[in-house]
PDB file of C-alpha atoms and ligand atoms in Angstrom:
ATOM      1  CA  UNK A 470       0.000   0.000   0.000  1.00  0.00           C
ATOM      2  CA  UNK A 471       1.211   3.502  -0.804  1.00  0.00           C
ATOM      3  CA  UNK A 472      -0.536   6.170   1.257  1.00  0.00           C
ATOM      4  CA  UNK A 473      -2.505   9.068  -0.163  1.00  0.00           C
ATOM      5  CA  UNK A 474      -1.064  12.431   0.811  1.00  0.00           C
ATOM      6  CA  UNK A 475      -3.210  14.771   2.884  1.00  0.00           C
ATOM      7  CA  UNK A 476      -2.190  18.042   1.273  1.00  0.00           C
ATOM      8  CA  UNK A 477      -2.436  20.536   4.112  1.00  0.00           C
ATOM      9  CA  UNK A 478      -0.837  23.303   2.098  1.00  0.00           C
ATOM     10  CA  UNK A 479      -3.557  23.219  -0.584  1.00  0.00           C
ATOM     11  CA  UNK A 480      -6.368  22.784   1.937  1.00  0.00           C
ATOM     12  CA  UNK A 481      -5.059  25.704   4.011  1.00  0.00           C
ATOM     13  CA  UNK A 482      -4.763  27.935   0.963  1.00  0.00           C
ATOM     14  CA  UNK A 483      -8.376  27.242  -0.029  1.00  0.00           C
ATOM     15  CA  UNK A 484      -9.495  28.076   3.526  1.00  0.00           C
ATOM     16  CA  UNK A 485      -7.520  31.308   3.564  1.00  0.00           C
ATOM     17  CA  UNK A 486      -9.081  32.337   0.255  1.00  0.00           C
ATOM     18  CA  UNK A 487     -12.536  31.619   1.692  1.00  0.00           C
ATOM     19  CA  UNK A 488     -11.831  33.790   4.770  1.00  0.00           C
ATOM     20  CA  UNK A 489     -10.475  36.482   2.463  1.00  0.00           C
ATOM     21  CA  UNK A 490     -13.774  36.624   0.553  1.00  0.00           C
ATOM     22  CA  UNK A 491     -15.888  36.621   3.718  1.00  0.00           C
ATOM     23  CA  UNK A 492     -13.744  39.336   5.289  1.00  0.00           C
ATOM     24  CA  UNK A 493     -13.901  41.492   2.162  1.00  0.00           C
ATOM     25  CA  UNK A 494     -17.696  41.465   2.395  1.00  0.00           C
ATOM     26  CA  UNK A 495     -17.568  42.592   6.076  1.00  0.00           C
ATOM     27  CA  UNK A 496     -16.320  46.070   5.315  1.00  0.00           C
ATOM     28  CA  UNK A 497     -14.233  45.857   8.509  1.00  0.00           C
ATOM     29  CA  UNK A 498     -10.918  44.172   9.217  1.00  0.00           C
ATOM     30  CA  UNK A 499     -10.356  41.685  12.030  1.00  0.00           C
ATOM     31  CA  UNK A 500      -7.112  42.756  13.722  1.00  0.00           C
ATOM     32  CA  UNK A 501      -4.520  40.332  15.122  1.00  0.00           C
ATOM     33  CA  UNK A 502      -1.577  41.253  17.371  1.00  0.00           C
ATOM     34  CA  UNK A 503       1.358  38.832  17.511  1.00  0.00           C
ATOM     35  CA  UNK A 504       3.984  39.222  20.248  1.00  0.00           C
ATOM     36  CA  UNK A 505       7.440  37.763  19.764  1.00  0.00           C
ATOM     37  CA  UNK A 506      10.148  38.184  22.398  1.00  0.00           C
ATOM     38  CA  UNK A 507      13.747  37.498  21.428  1.00  0.00           C
ATOM     39  CA  UNK A 508      15.473  36.284  18.306  1.00  0.00           C
ATOM     40  CA  UNK A 509      14.503  32.650  17.866  1.00  0.00           C
ATOM     41  CA  UNK A 510      14.954  32.216  14.101  1.00  0.00           C
ATOM     42  CA  UNK A 511      12.183  29.652  13.618  1.00  0.00           C
ATOM     43  CA  UNK A 512       9.697  31.738  15.637  1.00  0.00           C
ATOM     44  CA  UNK A 513      10.507  34.843  13.604  1.00  0.00           C
ATOM     45  CA  UNK A 514       9.869  32.930  10.367  1.00  0.00           C
ATOM     46  CA  UNK A 515       6.561  31.517  11.710  1.00  0.00           C
ATOM     47  CA  UNK A 516       5.385  34.921  12.875  1.00  0.00           C
ATOM     48  CA  UNK A 517       6.279  36.662   9.619  1.00  0.00           C
ATOM     49  CA  UNK A 518       4.370  33.914   7.786  1.00  0.00           C
ATOM     50  CA  UNK A 519       1.368  34.445  10.076  1.00  0.00           C
ATOM     51  CA  UNK A 520       1.463  38.182   9.452  1.00  0.00           C
ATOM     52  CA  UNK A 521       1.729  37.693   5.679  1.00  0.00           C
ATOM     53  CA  UNK A 522      -1.166  35.200   5.653  1.00  0.00           C
ATOM     54  CA  UNK A 523      -3.351  37.482   7.800  1.00  0.00           C
ATOM     55  CA  UNK A 524      -2.755  40.470   5.536  1.00  0.00           C
ATOM     56  CA  UNK A 525      -3.418  38.381   2.411  1.00  0.00           C
ATOM     57  CA  UNK A 526      -6.745  37.324   3.961  1.00  0.00           C
ATOM     58  CA  UNK A 527      -7.670  40.997   4.369  1.00  0.00           C
ATOM     59  CA  UNK A 528      -6.953  41.268   8.102  1.00  0.00           C
ATOM     60  CA  UNK A 529      -4.731  43.713   9.946  1.00  0.00           C
ATOM     61  CA  UNK A 530      -1.828  42.128  11.781  1.00  0.00           C
ATOM     62  CA  UNK A 531       0.846  43.788  13.928  1.00  0.00           C
ATOM     63  CA  UNK A 532       4.000  41.926  14.837  1.00  0.00           C
ATOM     64  CA  UNK A 533       5.345  43.258  18.157  1.00  0.00           C
ATOM     65  CA  UNK A 534       8.929  42.030  17.992  1.00  0.00           C
ATOM     66  CA  UNK A 535      10.535  42.780  21.375  1.00  0.00           C
ATOM     67  CA  UNK A 536      14.200  42.381  22.339  1.00  0.00           C
ATOM     68  CA  UNK A 537      15.401  39.286  24.253  1.00  0.00           C
ATOM     69  CA  UNK A 538      15.968  41.313  27.452  1.00  0.00           C
ATOM     70  CA  UNK A 539      12.348  42.561  27.625  1.00  0.00           C
ATOM     71  CA  UNK A 540      11.032  42.051  31.165  1.00  0.00           C
ATOM     72  CA  UNK A 541       7.960  40.043  32.115  1.00  0.00           C
ATOM     73  CA  UNK A 542       6.357  43.274  33.405  1.00  0.00           C
ATOM     74  CA  UNK A 543       6.855  44.916  30.007  1.00  0.00           C
ATOM     75  CA  UNK A 544       5.186  42.030  28.186  1.00  0.00           C
ATOM     76  CA  UNK A 545       2.291  42.096  30.687  1.00  0.00           C
ATOM     77  CA  UNK A 546       1.916  45.853  30.136  1.00  0.00           C
ATOM     78  CA  UNK A 547       1.769  45.383  26.351  1.00  0.00           C
ATOM     79  CA  UNK A 548      -0.902  42.688  26.788  1.00  0.00           C
ATOM     80  CA  UNK A 549      -2.875  45.070  29.040  1.00  0.00           C
ATOM     81  CA  UNK A 550      -2.876  47.654  26.255  1.00  0.00           C
ATOM     82  CA  UNK A 551      -3.932  45.117  23.621  1.00  0.00           C
ATOM     83  CA  UNK A 552      -6.631  43.686  25.923  1.00  0.00           C
ATOM     84  CA  UNK A 553      -8.128  47.153  26.352  1.00  0.00           C
ATOM     85  CA  UNK A 554      -7.851  48.202  22.700  1.00  0.00           C
ATOM     86  CA  UNK A 555     -11.281  47.744  21.098  1.00  0.00           C
ATOM     87  CA  UNK A 556      -9.705  47.654  17.637  1.00  0.00           C
ATOM     88  CA  UNK A 557      -7.679  44.523  18.463  1.00  0.00           C
ATOM     89  CA  UNK A 558      -9.616  41.254  18.218  1.00  0.00           C
ATOM     90  CA  UNK A 559      -6.902  38.625  18.670  1.00  0.00           C
ATOM     91  CA  UNK A 560      -3.690  38.491  20.720  1.00  0.00           C
ATOM     92  CA  UNK A 561      -1.093  35.739  20.585  1.00  0.00           C
ATOM     93  CA  UNK A 562       2.308  35.385  22.225  1.00  0.00           C
ATOM     94  CA  UNK A 563       4.772  33.197  20.357  1.00  0.00           C
ATOM     95  CA  UNK A 564       6.212  30.350  22.417  1.00  0.00           C
ATOM     96  CA  UNK A 565       8.777  29.513  23.639  1.00  0.00           C
ATOM     97  CA  UNK A 566       9.460  32.715  25.595  1.00  0.00           C
ATOM     98  CA  UNK A 567      12.931  33.536  26.970  1.00  0.00           C
ATOM     99  CA  UNK A 568      13.652  31.687  30.245  1.00  0.00           C
ATOM    100  CA  UNK A 569      13.312  34.754  32.495  1.00  0.00           C
ATOM    101  CA  UNK A 570       9.628  35.089  31.524  1.00  0.00           C
ATOM    102  CA  UNK A 571       6.916  32.872  33.042  1.00  0.00           C
ATOM    103  CA  UNK A 572       4.899  31.617  30.037  1.00  0.00           C
ATOM    104  CA  UNK A 573       1.850  30.592  32.087  1.00  0.00           C
ATOM    105  CA  UNK A 574       1.656  34.028  33.687  1.00  0.00           C
ATOM    106  CA  UNK A 575       1.837  35.692  30.274  1.00  0.00           C
ATOM    107  CA  UNK A 576      -0.781  33.434  28.656  1.00  0.00           C
ATOM    108  CA  UNK A 577      -3.176  33.799  31.576  1.00  0.00           C
ATOM    109  CA  UNK A 578      -2.978  37.578  31.185  1.00  0.00           C
ATOM    110  CA  UNK A 579      -4.567  37.506  27.714  1.00  0.00           C
ATOM    111  CA  UNK A 580      -8.322  38.195  27.734  1.00  0.00           C
ATOM    112  CA  UNK A 581      -9.936  34.822  26.952  1.00  0.00           C
ATOM    113  CA  UNK A 582     -12.090  36.363  24.217  1.00  0.00           C
ATOM    114  CA  UNK A 583      -8.920  37.589  22.437  1.00  0.00           C
ATOM    115  CA  UNK A 584      -6.915  34.393  23.106  1.00  0.00           C
ATOM    116  CA  UNK A 585      -6.741  33.176  19.498  1.00  0.00           C
ATOM    117  CA  UNK A 586      -4.224  30.458  20.467  1.00  0.00           C
ATOM    118  CA  UNK A 587      -6.840  28.949  22.804  1.00  0.00           C
ATOM    119  CA  UNK A 588      -4.166  28.547  25.487  1.00  0.00           C
ATOM    120  CA  UNK A 589      -5.875  30.300  28.441  1.00  0.00           C
ATOM    121  CA  UNK A 590      -7.376  28.073  31.151  1.00  0.00           C
ATOM    122  CA  UNK A 591     -10.828  29.438  30.191  1.00  0.00           C
ATOM    123  CA  UNK A 592     -10.582  28.297  26.567  1.00  0.00           C
ATOM    124  CA  UNK A 593      -8.948  24.969  27.490  1.00  0.00           C
ATOM    125  CA  UNK A 594     -11.790  24.419  29.987  1.00  0.00           C
ATOM    126  CA  UNK A 595     -14.531  25.355  27.518  1.00  0.00           C
ATOM    127  CA  UNK A 596     -13.027  22.892  25.021  1.00  0.00           C
ATOM    128  CA  UNK A 597     -12.927  20.118  27.600  1.00  0.00           C
ATOM    129  CA  UNK A 598     -16.654  20.550  28.360  1.00  0.00           C
ATOM    130  CA  UNK A 599     -17.454  20.816  24.612  1.00  0.00           C
ATOM    131  CA  UNK A 600     -18.724  24.389  24.802  1.00  0.00           C
ATOM    132  CA  UNK A 601     -18.890  25.938  21.349  1.00  0.00           C
ATOM    133  CA  UNK A 602     -17.658  29.314  22.654  1.00  0.00           C
ATOM    134  CA  UNK A 603     -14.187  27.749  23.122  1.00  0.00           C
ATOM    135  CA  UNK A 604     -11.447  29.154  20.947  1.00  0.00           C
ATOM    136  CA  UNK A 605      -9.696  25.901  20.016  1.00  0.00           C
ATOM    137  CA  UNK A 606      -5.906  25.961  19.661  1.00  0.00           C
ATOM    138  CA  UNK A 607      -4.892  26.219  16.064  1.00  0.00           C
ATOM    139  CA  UNK A 608      -2.806  23.076  15.533  1.00  0.00           C
ATOM    140  CA  UNK A 609      -5.416  20.665  16.982  1.00  0.00           C
ATOM    141  CA  UNK A 610      -8.166  22.494  15.070  1.00  0.00           C
ATOM    142  CA  UNK A 611      -6.143  22.147  11.862  1.00  0.00           C
ATOM    143  CA  UNK A 612      -5.566  18.440  12.470  1.00  0.00           C
ATOM    144  CA  UNK A 613      -9.292  17.846  12.998  1.00  0.00           C
ATOM    145  CA  UNK A 614     -10.026  19.707   9.758  1.00  0.00           C
ATOM    146  CA  UNK A 615      -7.541  17.517   7.866  1.00  0.00           C
ATOM    147  CA  UNK A 616      -8.988  14.320   9.374  1.00  0.00           C
ATOM    148  CA  UNK A 617     -12.463  15.351   8.287  1.00  0.00           C
ATOM    149  CA  UNK A 618     -11.278  15.745   4.691  1.00  0.00           C
ATOM    150  CA  UNK A 619     -10.538  11.990   4.569  1.00  0.00           C
ATOM    151  CA  UNK A 620     -13.025  10.486   7.063  1.00  0.00           C
ATOM    152  CA  UNK A 621     -16.769  11.235   6.913  1.00  0.00           C
ATOM    153  CA  UNK A 622     -17.143  10.305  10.562  1.00  0.00           C
ATOM    154  CA  UNK A 623     -14.509   9.847  13.248  1.00  0.00           C
ATOM    155  CA  UNK A 624     -16.951   8.097  15.604  1.00  0.00           C
ATOM    156  CA  UNK A 625     -15.435   5.028  17.244  1.00  0.00           C
ATOM    157  CA  UNK A 626     -12.047   5.408  15.569  1.00  0.00           C
ATOM    158  CA  UNK A 627      -9.088   4.764  17.850  1.00  0.00           C
ATOM    159  CA  UNK A 628      -6.849   7.836  17.837  1.00  0.00           C
ATOM    160  CA  UNK A 629      -3.433   7.493  19.446  1.00  0.00           C
ATOM    161  CA  UNK A 630      -1.638  10.772  20.150  1.00  0.00           C
ATOM    162  CA  UNK A 631       2.110  10.675  20.812  1.00  0.00           C
ATOM    163  CA  UNK A 632       2.834  13.682  23.036  1.00  0.00           C
ATOM    164  CA  UNK A 633       0.989  15.389  25.900  1.00  0.00           C
ATOM    165  CA  UNK A 634       1.890  19.058  25.412  1.00  0.00           C
ATOM    166  CA  UNK A 635      -0.495  21.850  26.336  1.00  0.00           C
ATOM    167  CA  UNK A 636      -0.209  23.158  22.755  1.00  0.00           C
ATOM    168  CA  UNK A 637      -1.038  19.954  20.850  1.00  0.00           C
ATOM    169  CA  UNK A 638      -1.455  16.654  22.724  1.00  0.00           C
ATOM    170  CA  UNK A 639      -3.887  17.668  25.463  1.00  0.00           C
ATOM    171  CA  UNK A 640      -6.222  19.948  23.483  1.00  0.00           C
ATOM    172  CA  UNK A 641      -6.200  17.481  20.582  1.00  0.00           C
ATOM    173  CA  UNK A 642      -7.241  14.666  22.938  1.00  0.00           C
ATOM    174  CA  UNK A 643     -10.204  16.771  24.102  1.00  0.00           C
ATOM    175  CA  UNK A 644     -11.149  17.725  20.543  1.00  0.00           C
ATOM    176  CA  UNK A 645     -11.053  14.138  19.259  1.00  0.00           C
ATOM    177  CA  UNK A 646     -13.033  12.915  22.283  1.00  0.00           C
ATOM    178  CA  UNK A 647     -15.623  15.587  21.471  1.00  0.00           C
ATOM    179  CA  UNK A 648     -15.731  14.053  17.985  1.00  0.00           C
ATOM    180  CA  UNK A 649     -16.445  10.564  19.370  1.00  0.00           C
ATOM    181  CA  UNK A 650     -12.993   9.035  18.866  1.00  0.00           C
ATOM    182  CA  UNK A 651     -11.590   6.562  21.351  1.00  0.00           C
ATOM    183  CA  UNK A 652      -8.469   8.443  22.445  1.00  0.00           C
ATOM    184  CA  UNK A 653      -5.178   7.211  23.871  1.00  0.00           C
ATOM    185  CA  UNK A 654      -2.384   9.658  24.756  1.00  0.00           C
ATOM    186  CA  UNK A 655       1.109   8.188  24.990  1.00  0.00           C
ATOM    187  CA  UNK A 656       4.239   9.993  26.186  1.00  0.00           C
ATOM    188  CA  UNK A 657       7.857   9.611  27.258  1.00  0.00           C
ATOM    189  CA  UNK A 658       6.970   7.434  30.274  1.00  0.00           C
ATOM    190  CA  UNK A 659       4.609   5.111  28.351  1.00  0.00           C
ATOM    191  CA  UNK A 660       5.607   1.442  28.281  1.00  0.00           C
ATOM    192  CA  UNK A 661       5.464  -0.634  25.076  1.00  0.00           C
ATOM    193  CA  UNK A 662       4.852   2.384  22.892  1.00  0.00           C
ATOM    194  CA  UNK A 663       4.823   0.607  19.481  1.00  0.00           C
ATOM    195  CA  UNK A 664       2.322  -1.958  20.773  1.00  0.00           C
ATOM    196  CA  UNK A 665      -0.103   0.858  21.511  1.00  0.00           C
ATOM    197  CA  UNK A 666       0.551   2.914  18.381  1.00  0.00           C
ATOM    198  CA  UNK A 667      -0.045  -0.212  16.248  1.00  0.00           C
ATOM    199  CA  UNK A 668      -3.651  -0.219  17.457  1.00  0.00           C
ATOM    200  CA  UNK A 669      -4.323   3.255  16.078  1.00  0.00           C
ATOM    201  CA  UNK A 670      -6.776   3.920  13.262  1.00  0.00           C
ATOM    202  CA  UNK A 671      -5.513   7.497  13.495  1.00  0.00           C
ATOM    203  CA  UNK A 672      -1.940   8.041  14.660  1.00  0.00           C
ATOM    204  CA  UNK A 673      -0.800  11.550  15.521  1.00  0.00           C
ATOM    205  CA  UNK A 674       2.898  12.160  16.119  1.00  0.00           C
ATOM    206  CA  UNK A 675       3.583  15.271  18.209  1.00  0.00           C
ATOM    207  CA  UNK A 676       6.614  14.146  20.154  1.00  0.00           C
ATOM    208  CA  UNK A 677       9.311  16.435  18.714  1.00  0.00           C
ATOM    209  CA  UNK A 678      11.725  13.621  17.778  1.00  0.00           C
ATOM    210  CA  UNK A 679      12.833  13.360  14.169  1.00  0.00           C
ATOM    211  CA  UNK A 680      11.585  10.229  12.355  1.00  0.00           C
ATOM    212  CA  UNK A 681      10.678   8.447  15.615  1.00  0.00           C
ATOM    213  CA  UNK A 682       7.604   6.684  14.209  1.00  0.00           C
ATOM    214  CA  UNK A 683       8.677   3.690  12.102  1.00  0.00           C
ATOM    215  CA  UNK A 684       6.628   1.435   9.819  1.00  0.00           C
ATOM    216  CA  UNK A 685       6.349  -1.277  12.474  1.00  0.00           C
ATOM    217  CA  UNK A 686       4.665   1.235  14.823  1.00  0.00           C
ATOM    218  CA  UNK A 687       1.795   1.695  12.362  1.00  0.00           C
ATOM    219  CA  UNK A 688      -1.247  -0.433  11.557  1.00  0.00           C
ATOM    220  CA  UNK A 689      -1.737  -1.216   7.865  1.00  0.00           C
ATOM    221  CA  UNK A 690      -4.218   1.315   6.444  1.00  0.00           C
ATOM    222  CA  UNK A 691      -3.972   3.817   9.312  1.00  0.00           C
ATOM    223  CA  UNK A 692      -4.233   7.592   8.913  1.00  0.00           C
ATOM    224  CA  UNK A 693      -0.987   9.205  10.073  1.00  0.00           C
ATOM    225  CA  UNK A 694      -0.708  12.882  11.011  1.00  0.00           C
ATOM    226  CA  UNK A 695       2.775  14.275  11.526  1.00  0.00           C
ATOM    227  CA  UNK A 696       2.998  17.416  13.670  1.00  0.00           C
ATOM    228  CA  UNK A 697       6.805  17.392  13.939  1.00  0.00           C
ATOM    229  CA  UNK A 698       9.090  20.037  12.485  1.00  0.00           C
ATOM    230  CA  UNK A 699      12.712  18.892  12.805  1.00  0.00           C
ATOM    231  CA  UNK A 700      15.861  19.359  10.815  1.00  0.00           C
ATOM    232  CA  UNK A 701      18.376  16.674   9.887  1.00  0.00           C
ATOM    233  CA  UNK A 702      21.465  18.181   8.209  1.00  0.00           C
ATOM    234  CA  UNK A 703      19.405  21.271   7.429  1.00  0.00           C
ATOM    235  CA  UNK A 704      16.588  19.297   5.766  1.00  0.00           C
ATOM    236  CA  UNK A 705      13.086  19.525   7.263  1.00  0.00           C
ATOM    237  CA  UNK A 706      11.496  16.312   8.491  1.00  0.00           C
ATOM    238  CA  UNK A 707       8.682  15.281  10.785  1.00  0.00           C
ATOM    239  CA  UNK A 708       8.341  12.950  13.768  1.00  0.00           C
ATOM    240  CA  UNK A 709       7.343  10.173  11.355  1.00  0.00           C
ATOM    241  CA  UNK A 710       9.812   8.272   9.200  1.00  0.00           C
ATOM    242  CA  UNK A 711       7.884   9.204   6.073  1.00  0.00           C
ATOM    243  CA  UNK A 712       9.738   6.977   3.588  1.00  0.00           C
ATOM    244  CA  UNK A 713       8.923   3.890   5.683  1.00  0.00           C
ATOM    245  CA  UNK A 714       5.426   4.765   6.849  1.00  0.00           C
ATOM    246  CA  UNK A 715       4.175   5.916   3.430  1.00  0.00           C
ATOM    247  CA  UNK A 716       4.154   2.224   2.443  1.00  0.00           C
ATOM    248  CA  UNK A 717       2.003   1.191   5.408  1.00  0.00           C
ATOM    249  CA  UNK A 718      -0.531   3.962   5.973  1.00  0.00           C
ATOM    250  CA  UNK A 719      -3.634   4.737   3.894  1.00  0.00           C
ATOM    251  CA  UNK A 720      -3.296   8.510   4.428  1.00  0.00           C
ATOM    252  CA  UNK A 721      -0.346  10.575   5.608  1.00  0.00           C
ATOM    253  CA  UNK A 722       0.539  14.257   5.986  1.00  0.00           C
ATOM    254  CA  UNK A 723       3.873  15.380   4.506  1.00  0.00           C
ATOM    255  CA  UNK A 724       6.416  17.635   6.260  1.00  0.00           C
ATOM    256  CA  UNK A 725       6.565  20.357   5.111  1.00  0.00           C
ATOM    257  CA  UNK A 726       3.149  21.047   3.588  1.00  0.00           C
ATOM    258  CA  UNK A 727       0.924  19.088   6.000  1.00  0.00           C
ATOM    259  CA  UNK A 728      -0.073  20.306   9.451  1.00  0.00           C
ATOM    260  CA  UNK A 729       2.071  23.495   9.506  1.00  0.00           C
ATOM    261  CA  UNK A 730       0.049  25.527   6.969  1.00  0.00           C
ATOM    262  CA  UNK A 731      -3.187  24.446   8.684  1.00  0.00           C
ATOM    263  CA  UNK A 732      -2.020  25.964  11.980  1.00  0.00           C
ATOM    264  CA  UNK A 733      -1.756  29.358  10.309  1.00  0.00           C
ATOM    265  CA  UNK A 734      -5.144  28.990   8.574  1.00  0.00           C
ATOM    266  CA  UNK A 735      -6.801  28.079  11.885  1.00  0.00           C
ATOM    267  CA  UNK A 736      -5.162  31.010  13.682  1.00  0.00           C
ATOM    268  CA  UNK A 737      -6.824  33.262  11.096  1.00  0.00           C
ATOM    269  CA  UNK A 738     -10.120  31.416  11.574  1.00  0.00           C
ATOM    270  CA  UNK A 739      -9.816  31.956  15.351  1.00  0.00           C
ATOM    271  CA  UNK A 740      -9.120  35.662  14.827  1.00  0.00           C
ATOM    272  CA  UNK A 741     -12.181  35.896  12.610  1.00  0.00           C
ATOM    273  CA  UNK A 742     -14.221  34.036  15.284  1.00  0.00           C
ATOM    274  CA  UNK A 743     -12.948  36.428  17.992  1.00  0.00           C
ATOM    275  CA  UNK A 744     -13.888  39.361  15.751  1.00  0.00           C
ATOM    276  CA  UNK A 745     -17.427  38.004  15.175  1.00  0.00           C
ATOM    277  CA  UNK A 746     -17.899  37.321  18.889  1.00  0.00           C
ATOM    278  CA  UNK A 747     -16.739  40.882  19.701  1.00  0.00           C
ATOM    279  CA  UNK A 748     -19.563  42.223  17.489  1.00  0.00           C
ATOM    280  CA  UNK A 749     -22.246  39.803  18.766  1.00  0.00           C
TER     281      UNK A 749
HETATM  282  N1  GUN B 864       4.956  27.696  19.387  1.00  0.00           N
HETATM  283  C1  GUN B 864       4.794  26.539  18.696  1.00  0.00           C
HETATM  284  N2  GUN B 864       3.510  26.415  18.289  1.00  0.00           N
HETATM  285  C2  GUN B 864       2.862  27.505  18.737  1.00  0.00           C
HETATM  286  C3  GUN B 864       1.500  27.938  18.634  1.00  0.00           C
HETATM  287  O1  GUN B 864       0.619  27.286  18.058  1.00  0.00           O
HETATM  288  N3  GUN B 864       1.239  29.137  19.227  1.00  0.00           N
HETATM  289  C4  GUN B 864       2.169  29.849  19.884  1.00  0.00           C
HETATM  290  N4  GUN B 864       1.799  30.996  20.459  1.00  0.00           N
HETATM  291  N5  GUN B 864       3.426  29.483  20.011  1.00  0.00           N
HETATM  292  C5  GUN B 864       3.769  28.298  19.421  1.00  0.00           C
END
């Protein structure tokens, strides 16, 4: 079996064009503020891509790029200003933050209704009780969208998620449970990992280890979603050993061009949602 590719890049582009048309007909622009502290190269590239995508979709987007030595109090003060500004609909702080800044404190300072990353306790809680007001974090939302392009219903499917981060693993587990999957979350302390992953109808790799998932970890005909972004000798690769697993799975996301572009599209969707809710 050679897997079909789930082409996140194309799907994301179509979504962004759809938002662009809807936003054009609004007559107003949803406005996103992105905060980046320090000079992490990858983060700067992501945030510039987010800004470019937002502007192409007809939104306003400011990138607040602050120096590495910015204090926690200064970041909190900027968030205060953005929280109070009626013309700003979405606020996101790029992670990771420099070590002298407490990420939880920063995230919890964002007004939940402007928290377009869905990282505040309020939005995480609303998601876990399946409340439709939840702003759902962008990567899990993008993964669900991709899964729905290849499966009419996810009900009863066994989804195994490798990784328990607050950004991907945990919110994705809640989202897939809300969509009637049977969900298993495995992590660094899990015993007999391949035995569990081999049971997955849907296998999601979000462990941050290059090419960790091998063909013998995967059930024949599974759907495999690769959230990893790693580099080996400068070349991008995911957490899945693509060349092996492509011969075992029925569907697979490539890296690059799979989950990554969907995260940006869903961030724009969340900003648009926050904008609509601000007018409701
Ligand atoms: N760092 C890695 N992924 C993300 C994300 O989705 N949002 C933010 N804010 N930071 C990240």
